[in-house]
């Protein structure tokens, strides 16, 4: 039973143009938002960009490594808590022995990535020894472990979460303005996409994609898959941690509900919805997901009914994700 | 006196009550092509799997070029120069043919913790990959491995094995499922490779065995019951009784 | 730790273990036989509890609640299997996770539409609302003892059926080798439906047993589902024996962990146990497949 097609992407001009178009479109949102006089748009777009980063991170292991991980919300949450705890110390409300008290993003974002990456590596050592259904269930269990740990940590707000008032800065400049912060997130997404694109096409990416297709063959050729899968998992966790830190920064708040297993499932849905075989697929998926969530929840209190139905429909019908529709449309347009 | 390239002593593998390999001794010399024949269930594929490292034997020893590899993991044996082609084609279906072989080249080119450079545009990988594809007659075919014919996939298997720059080719029924024409082409291909590589060939196609093998070993119930040139084995009464007679 | 506390917590742990076994039994068999990751198993747990609470509220009879809710949950499971899940047996695990993930949302929302957002109370049956003295100075709620007894009985019954009867043999044959089972002339489709319905009934029973102790509310199934997944993985996917042993192990470890350890550590203990066991045996304590 194979997973989604891990088609060999090239660093072709088409893909890079696609990424560039996406990023430019996202960068135009504040302008459009201002023109329409609708500030809500930026709020939604910030959410989309942050979840897009997390989903792109997940897709490194899911779409290209064939590993169905259900612990990425947990890693996302770790990143969020690293930023939250570091910043909340400035308020004097909490203290942590291992984290600096700072709201400087240039310090705290790399730190969030490092901690989340380390956590992913530790969980990966156990989870990657197994495969298939075991892997899915173990990552799900790890996600819940992280969730319950933060629920139990009363000094960091427990189930209610951790609020902080400290102003965040980037290289000393205030970074909390809604629009500048949004541009920062778009820039982070652009960097992540460009880096992922290189990574997937590199020798490392080749090994990762090959391991998803035929691990036994890879071993017989002389490449043990485990260290590569582990590195990919840790890297993926680090980028998910970055997204989580940005998420906490965007609302000056982080709580265990951001790391529930349902959030992990949501991230998987975003990847599948957008298209597993493409680096930028999850960006489209995150956009569609968050937009649909916003529209449906404004429409009815029972929106989850429609949303669940939508997910089922996606699984049944849309094997290549939304990005395939775009590509098919583009090809059809060219042919006619 | 030089040691043989591959030296197997007392190798034993049991699956529950079933004995797949029974205190087997086997040598493959430098540059030798050894054919392993035997009825279905004689333990040929299990033996290949133990040599390659996919299966762990219950007892006995395997030495490659004087080095004990009985407990070595499969990927290390591959680096030492043991290359296996699988009985049922085992490739990377979503990769192009060149990309498939390039993975094999990459495996022999040090670790793959290289994160930046585009591997598909790396002449150090693509060059040798194309060369290996040329040498098996698949040059210029830029398709996904999932989309090529069965015979072409068998050739691809061989190209991947060759790209590992092996010292011993473990070929598990390279003609399996091929038509007469494809088999003949594969036989000619292997005849061309004989000069450059030592081979352990498992094959049911007797024409191919007699055309290629320097020496033939007959495996029955996990034991070698006869060994010699093709003609000697063909005329061995025990072999005729146990194997050829049944066909 | 006093003897009294030890006994009380030991019983609590055993009770949790029995409940987890009832959940894990269905999960592990459905996975073992159909190769299906079924996240909706927690929804069946919830549905069972809601149905029982409703019957109880209308009739006041706990026995009637059991008699109606358990088969009704089995029926719900059958419908779910026939309508949706059956189509996904041959699909990738990813598709299975996604479709059951979507189903959880749908079922949760439907439940919310019928019963609302407020937890539904589930009154204890009169006979069992008291407490009994089980050890000098130790009283224990009779209802919890009854749950334990029923759970143990069902668990043992299930174990005997699966391990010692012909139907059980089919089920186990299916769990270890599907092709072989169908070659042996086992009606695989029927066995699938049967196993699914039985799993649903057990999940429903577990839900009913949990009802009077914790609140009957939307989303009550998911935490139990995840604990049951942990049990399944530790026991070895497809193994009833493994599920039983792992369930008791997890039930006791979780209960004592919460009493003896600081909260953050206590909530981690079973997951750390899982990690340790899998580091030692990646396919669980009693691996069935290959």
JSON list of N, CA and C in Angstrom, two decimals, chain B residues 144-166:
[
{"chain": "B", "resi": 144, "resn": "UNK", "atom": "N", "xyz": [8.99, 7.28, -16.10]},
{"chain": "B", "resi": 144, "resn": "UNK", "atom": "CA", "xyz": [8.90, 6.81, -14.73]},
{"chain": "B", "resi": 144, "resn": "UNK", "atom": "C", "xyz": [9.04, 5.30, -14.71]},
{"chain": "B", "resi": 145, "resn": "UNK", "atom": "N", "xyz": [9.67, 4.79, -13.67]},
{"chain": "B", "resi": 145, "resn": "UNK", "atom": "CA", "xyz": [9.87, 3.34, -13.58]},
{"chain": "B", "resi": 145, "resn": "UNK", "atom": "C", "xyz": [8.53, 2.61, -13.55]},
{"chain": "B", "resi": 146, "resn": "UNK", "atom": "N", "xyz": [7.49, 3.29, -13.02]},
{"chain": "B", "resi": 146, "resn": "UNK", "atom": "CA", "xyz": [6.17, 2.65, -12.96]},
{"chain": "B", "resi": 146, "resn": "UNK", "atom": "C", "xyz": [5.60, 2.44, -14.36]},
{"chain": "B", "resi": 147, "resn": "UNK", "atom": "N", "xyz": [6.08, 3.21, -15.32]},
{"chain": "B", "resi": 147, "resn": "UNK", "atom": "CA", "xyz": [5.46, 3.18, -16.65]},
{"chain": "B", "resi": 147, "resn": "UNK", "atom": "C", "xyz": [6.19, 2.35, -17.68]},
{"chain": "B", "resi": 148, "resn": "UNK", "atom": "N", "xyz": [7.30, 1.70, -17.31]},
{"chain": "B", "resi": 148, "resn": "UNK", "atom": "CA", "xyz": [8.02, 0.92, -18.32]},
{"chain": "B", "resi": 148, "resn": "UNK", "atom": "C", "xyz": [7.57, -0.54, -18.28]},
{"chain": "B", "resi": 149, "resn": "UNK", "atom": "N", "xyz": [7.95, -1.30, -19.30]},
{"chain": "B", "resi": 149, "resn": "UNK", "atom": "CA", "xyz": [7.52, -2.70, -19.39]},
{"chain": "B", "resi": 149, "resn": "UNK", "atom": "C", "xyz": [8.25, -3.55, -18.35]},
{"chain": "B", "resi": 150, "resn": "UNK", "atom": "N", "xyz": [7.73, -4.75, -18.17]},
{"chain": "B", "resi": 150, "resn": "UNK", "atom": "CA", "xyz": [8.34, -5.66, -17.21]},
{"chain": "B", "resi": 150, "resn": "UNK", "atom": "C", "xyz": [9.81, -5.94, -17.55]},
{"chain": "B", "resi": 151, "resn": "UNK", "atom": "N", "xyz": [10.05, -6.21, -18.81]},
{"chain": "B", "resi": 151, "resn": "UNK", "atom": "CA", "xyz": [11.42, -6.51, -19.24]},
{"chain": "B", "resi": 151, "resn": "UNK", "atom": "C", "xyz": [12.35, -5.34, -18.99]},
{"chain": "B", "resi": 152, "resn": "UNK", "atom": "N", "xyz": [11.85, -4.15, -19.28]},
{"chain": "B", "resi": 152, "resn": "UNK", "atom": "CA", "xyz": [12.67, -2.96, -19.05]},
{"chain": "B", "resi": 152, "resn": "UNK", "atom": "C", "xyz": [12.94, -2.74, -17.57]},
{"chain": "B", "resi": 153, "resn": "UNK", "atom": "N", "xyz": [11.97, -3.11, -16.72]},
{"chain": "B", "resi": 153, "resn": "UNK", "atom": "CA", "xyz": [12.19, -2.95, -15.29]},
{"chain": "B", "resi": 153, "resn": "UNK", "atom": "C", "xyz": [13.27, -3.93, -14.81]},
{"chain": "B", "resi": 154, "resn": "UNK", "atom": "N", "xyz": [13.30, -5.13, -15.41]},
{"chain": "B", "resi": 154, "resn": "UNK", "atom": "CA", "xyz": [14.37, -6.08, -15.07]},
{"chain": "B", "resi": 154, "resn": "UNK", "atom": "C", "xyz": [15.73, -5.49, -15.46]},
{"chain": "B", "resi": 155, "resn": "UNK", "atom": "N", "xyz": [15.76, -4.86, -16.63]},
{"chain": "B", "resi": 155, "resn": "UNK", "atom": "CA", "xyz": [17.02, -4.24, -17.07]},
{"chain": "B", "resi": 155, "resn": "UNK", "atom": "C", "xyz": [17.40, -3.10, -16.13]},
{"chain": "B", "resi": 156, "resn": "UNK", "atom": "N", "xyz": [16.39, -2.36, -15.68]},
{"chain": "B", "resi": 156, "resn": "UNK", "atom": "CA", "xyz": [16.63, -1.26, -14.75]},
{"chain": "B", "resi": 156, "resn": "UNK", "atom": "C", "xyz": [17.26, -1.79, -13.45]},
{"chain": "B", "resi": 157, "resn": "UNK", "atom": "N", "xyz": [16.69, -2.91, -12.95]},
{"chain": "B", "resi": 157, "resn": "UNK", "atom": "CA", "xyz": [17.26, -3.55, -11.75]},
{"chain": "B", "resi": 157, "resn": "UNK", "atom": "C", "xyz": [18.75, -3.79, -11.94]},
{"chain": "B", "resi": 158, "resn": "UNK", "atom": "N", "xyz": [19.09, -4.32, -13.11]},
{"chain": "B", "resi": 158, "resn": "UNK", "atom": "CA", "xyz": [20.48, -4.64, -13.38]},
{"chain": "B", "resi": 158, "resn": "UNK", "atom": "C", "xyz": [21.32, -3.37, -13.43]},
{"chain": "B", "resi": 159, "resn": "UNK", "atom": "N", "xyz": [20.77, -2.33, -14.07]},
{"chain": "B", "resi": 159, "resn": "UNK", "atom": "CA", "xyz": [21.50, -1.06, -14.16]},
{"chain": "B", "resi": 159, "resn": "UNK", "atom": "C", "xyz": [21.76, -0.49, -12.77]},
{"chain": "B", "resi": 160, "resn": "UNK", "atom": "N", "xyz": [20.76, -0.63, -11.87]},
{"chain": "B", "resi": 160, "resn": "UNK", "atom": "CA", "xyz": [20.95, -0.12, -10.51]},
{"chain": "B", "resi": 160, "resn": "UNK", "atom": "C", "xyz": [22.06, -0.90, -9.80]},
{"chain": "B", "resi": 161, "resn": "UNK", "atom": "N", "xyz": [22.06, -2.21, -10.01]},
{"chain": "B", "resi": 161, "resn": "UNK", "atom": "CA", "xyz": [23.11, -3.03, -9.39]},
{"chain": "B", "resi": 161, "resn": "UNK", "atom": "C", "xyz": [24.48, -2.62, -9.94]},
{"chain": "B", "resi": 162, "resn": "UNK", "atom": "N", "xyz": [24.56, -2.41, -11.25]},
{"chain": "B", "resi": 162, "resn": "UNK", "atom": "CA", "xyz": [25.86, -2.05, -11.84]},
{"chain": "B", "resi": 162, "resn": "UNK", "atom": "C", "xyz": [26.33, -0.68, -11.36]},
{"chain": "B", "resi": 163, "resn": "UNK", "atom": "N", "xyz": [25.39, 0.24, -11.16]},
{"chain": "B", "resi": 163, "resn": "UNK", "atom": "CA", "xyz": [25.76, 1.59, -10.75]},
{"chain": "B", "resi": 163, "resn": "UNK", "atom": "C", "xyz": [26.35, 1.62, -9.35]},
{"chain": "B", "resi": 164, "resn": "UNK", "atom": "N", "xyz": [26.15, 0.52, -8.60]},
{"chain": "B", "resi": 164, "resn": "UNK", "atom": "CA", "xyz": [26.75, 0.46, -7.26]},
{"chain": "B", "resi": 164, "resn": "UNK", "atom": "C", "xyz": [28.23, 0.12, -7.35]},
{"chain": "B", "resi": 165, "resn": "UNK", "atom": "N", "xyz": [28.73, -0.05, -8.56]},
{"chain": "B", "resi": 165, "resn": "UNK", "atom": "CA", "xyz": [30.11, -0.50, -8.80]},
{"chain": "B", "resi": 165, "resn": "UNK", "atom": "C", "xyz": [30.43, -1.69, -7.91]},
{"chain": "B", "resi": 166, "resn": "UNK", "atom": "N", "xyz": [29.67, -2.77, -8.11]},
{"chain": "B", "resi": 166, "resn": "UNK", "atom": "CA", "xyz": [29.77, -3.92, -7.20]},
{"chain": "B", "resi": 166, "resn": "UNK", "atom": "C", "xyz": [30.97, -4.79, -7.53]}
]
